[in-house]
Tab-separated table of C-alpha atoms in Angstrom:
chain	number	residue	atom	x	y	z
A	1	MET	CA	0.000	0.000	0.000
A	2	LYS	CA	1.152	3.521	-0.763
A	3	LEU	CA	0.876	6.775	1.092
A	4	LEU	CA	1.531	9.994	-0.781
A	5	LEU	CA	2.718	13.061	1.097
A	6	PHE	CA	2.044	16.139	-0.989
A	7	GLY	CA	2.941	19.653	0.013
A	8	ASP	CA	2.974	22.936	-1.793
A	9	ILE	CA	5.150	24.087	1.095
A	10	SER	CA	8.433	22.640	2.246
A	11	ASN	CA	8.555	22.128	5.976
A	12	GLU	CA	9.672	19.970	8.842
A	13	GLN	CA	6.137	18.608	9.492
A	14	ILE	CA	6.169	16.693	6.199
A	15	ARG	CA	9.600	15.199	6.911
A	16	ARG	CA	8.597	14.355	10.491
A	17	LEU	CA	5.413	12.620	9.337
A	18	GLN	CA	7.404	10.625	6.787
A	19	ARG	CA	9.849	9.469	9.485
A	20	LEU	CA	7.022	8.509	11.865
A	21	VAL	CA	5.134	6.547	9.203
A	22	ASN	CA	8.311	4.723	8.162
A	23	ASN	CA	9.022	3.803	11.804
A	24	GLN	CA	5.516	3.060	13.084
A	25	LEU	CA	3.542	1.752	10.110
A	26	PRO	CA	5.446	-1.200	8.646
A	27	GLY	CA	4.681	-2.199	5.094
A	28	ILE	CA	3.529	1.268	4.041
A	29	HIS	CA	5.429	2.752	1.120
A	30	VAL	CA	5.701	6.523	1.609
A	31	LYS	CA	6.224	8.691	-1.446
A	32	PRO	CA	6.779	12.409	-0.929
A	33	ILE	CA	5.644	14.588	-3.823
A	34	ILE	CA	6.603	18.239	-4.001
A	35	SER	CA	4.985	19.468	-7.200
A	36	PHE	CA	1.422	19.545	-8.427
A	37	GLU	CA	2.541	18.152	-11.786
A	38	ASN	CA	4.118	15.094	-10.133
A	39	LEU	CA	0.970	14.517	-8.091
A	40	LEU	CA	-1.145	14.662	-11.240
A	41	ARG	CA	1.217	12.315	-13.083
A	42	HIS	CA	1.149	9.820	-10.210
A	43	LEU	CA	-2.654	9.833	-9.862
A	44	ARG	CA	-3.144	9.281	-13.595
A	45	LYS	CA	-1.242	5.995	-13.488
A	46	PRO	CA	-3.591	3.028	-13.718
A	47	LEU	CA	-3.647	0.925	-10.566
A	48	HIS	CA	-1.550	3.417	-8.629
A	49	ARG	CA	-2.464	1.573	-5.380
A	50	VAL	CA	-2.497	4.755	-3.326
A	51	ALA	CA	-4.519	4.115	-0.180
A	52	ALA	CA	-4.172	7.608	1.283
A	53	ILE	CA	-2.812	11.042	0.528
A	54	VAL	CA	-1.802	13.630	3.090
A	55	MET	CA	-1.870	17.081	1.536
A	56	PHE	CA	-0.207	20.059	3.184
A	57	LEU	CA	-1.896	22.997	1.469
A	58	SER	CA	-0.922	26.595	2.129
A	59	SER	CA	-3.467	28.621	0.160
A	60	GLU	CA	-6.861	28.782	-1.468
A	61	GLU	CA	-5.065	28.656	-4.813
A	62	ALA	CA	-3.474	25.304	-3.893
A	63	ILE	CA	-6.844	23.927	-2.776
A	64	GLY	CA	-8.346	25.164	-6.049
A	65	GLN	CA	-5.744	23.216	-8.025
A	66	VAL	CA	-6.492	20.065	-6.045
A	67	LEU	CA	-10.236	20.548	-6.600
A	68	GLY	CA	-9.498	20.012	-10.291
A	69	LEU	CA	-8.274	16.518	-9.390
A	70	LYS	CA	-11.372	15.543	-7.432
A	71	ALA	CA	-12.324	12.766	-9.876
A	72	LEU	CA	-8.854	11.205	-9.553
A	73	LEU	CA	-9.096	11.293	-5.753
A	74	ARG	CA	-12.493	9.659	-5.307
A	75	ASP	CA	-11.207	6.191	-4.285
A	76	THR	CA	-8.425	7.526	-2.071
A	77	ARG	CA	-8.541	8.579	1.571
A	78	LEU	CA	-7.576	12.223	1.784
A	79	ILE	CA	-6.120	13.992	4.803
A	80	LEU	CA	-5.740	17.743	4.531
A	81	VAL	CA	-3.344	19.867	6.559
A	82	LEU	CA	-4.198	23.548	6.219
A	83	THR	CA	-2.226	26.585	7.312
A	84	ASP	CA	-5.227	28.550	8.594
A	85	ASN	CA	-8.838	28.025	9.611
A	86	ASP	CA	-10.297	30.794	7.465
A	87	LYS	CA	-13.950	30.033	6.616
A	88	LYS	CA	-13.437	30.323	2.851
A	89	THR	CA	-10.369	28.068	2.931
A	90	LEU	CA	-12.201	25.491	5.030
A	91	SER	CA	-15.241	25.651	2.757
A	92	MET	CA	-13.088	24.940	-0.298
A	93	ALA	CA	-11.261	22.137	1.511
A	94	LEU	CA	-14.524	20.431	2.481
A	95	GLN	CA	-15.446	20.155	-1.216
A	96	LEU	CA	-12.654	17.546	-1.493
A	97	ASN	CA	-14.500	15.261	0.967
A	98	PRO	CA	-11.457	14.667	3.167
A	99	SER	CA	-11.350	11.899	5.757
A	100	PHE	CA	-9.649	14.278	8.175
A	101	ILE	CA	-8.625	17.932	8.356
A	102	SER	CA	-5.830	19.235	10.533
A	103	TYR	CA	-3.866	22.438	10.812
A	104	LEU	CA	-0.126	22.925	10.471
A	105	GLU	CA	0.355	24.214	13.999
A	106	MET	CA	-1.274	21.087	15.487
A	107	GLY	CA	1.614	18.753	14.618
A	108	VAL	CA	1.399	15.304	13.067
A	109	ASN	CA	0.396	12.936	15.891
A	110	ASP	CA	-3.335	13.088	15.071
A	111	ILE	CA	-2.544	12.523	11.401
A	112	LEU	CA	-0.484	9.458	12.283
A	113	SER	CA	-3.397	8.042	14.307
A	114	VAL	CA	-5.802	8.547	11.403
A	115	LEU	CA	-3.344	6.921	8.979
A	116	ARG	CA	-2.948	3.950	11.299
A	117	LYS	CA	-6.734	3.406	11.291
A	118	ILE	CA	-6.943	3.770	7.510
A	119	PHE	CA	-4.197	1.224	6.906
A	120	ILE	CA	-5.555	-1.239	9.481
A	121	ARG	CA	-8.832	-1.263	7.524
A	122	ASN	CA	-7.001	-1.692	4.211
A	123	PHE	CA	-4.825	-4.525	5.530
A	124	ARG	CA	-7.628	-6.748	6.842
A	125	GLY	CA	-6.633	-10.336	6.450
A	126	VAL	CA	-2.985	-9.485	5.849
A	127	GLU	CA	-0.354	-10.694	8.310
A	128	SER	CA	1.240	-7.251	8.806
A	129	VAL	CA	-1.980	-5.862	10.311
A	130	LYS	CA	-0.826	-7.372	13.631
A	131	ASP	CA	2.249	-5.146	13.527
A	132	LEU	CA	0.086	-2.089	12.855
A	133	ARG	CA	-2.177	-2.837	15.812
A	134	ARG	CA	0.774	-3.410	18.094
A	135	THR	CA	1.960	0.187	17.590
A	136	TYR	CA	-1.513	1.694	18.078
């Protein structure tokens, strides 16, 4: 199973989340993506096997770009990390039907918990699910 980490901003939270997922969620392949074009290219691949995407989005413009990909995201769990809780930004973000919304200043522990639950559900019947539950 794959997890994409997409950010239109470069920051320590993305790197920290990647390290935590690599250490605490065995069997999950983490792929950081730093450009919108690379995200689009990856999502257009048939059978991309992406179970979840965490998107760190810094502006309404970035959310607007992602809204254009809504059809490509429909079978993927989406976690959004926003930089502010402005009503317009939140309204746009909710149009993406995310599984979870967090804010940059809140850190990544809640995101890690949500990812753990998502991957436990996706791994039902697979031996490595025991390892995921052990770390929860």
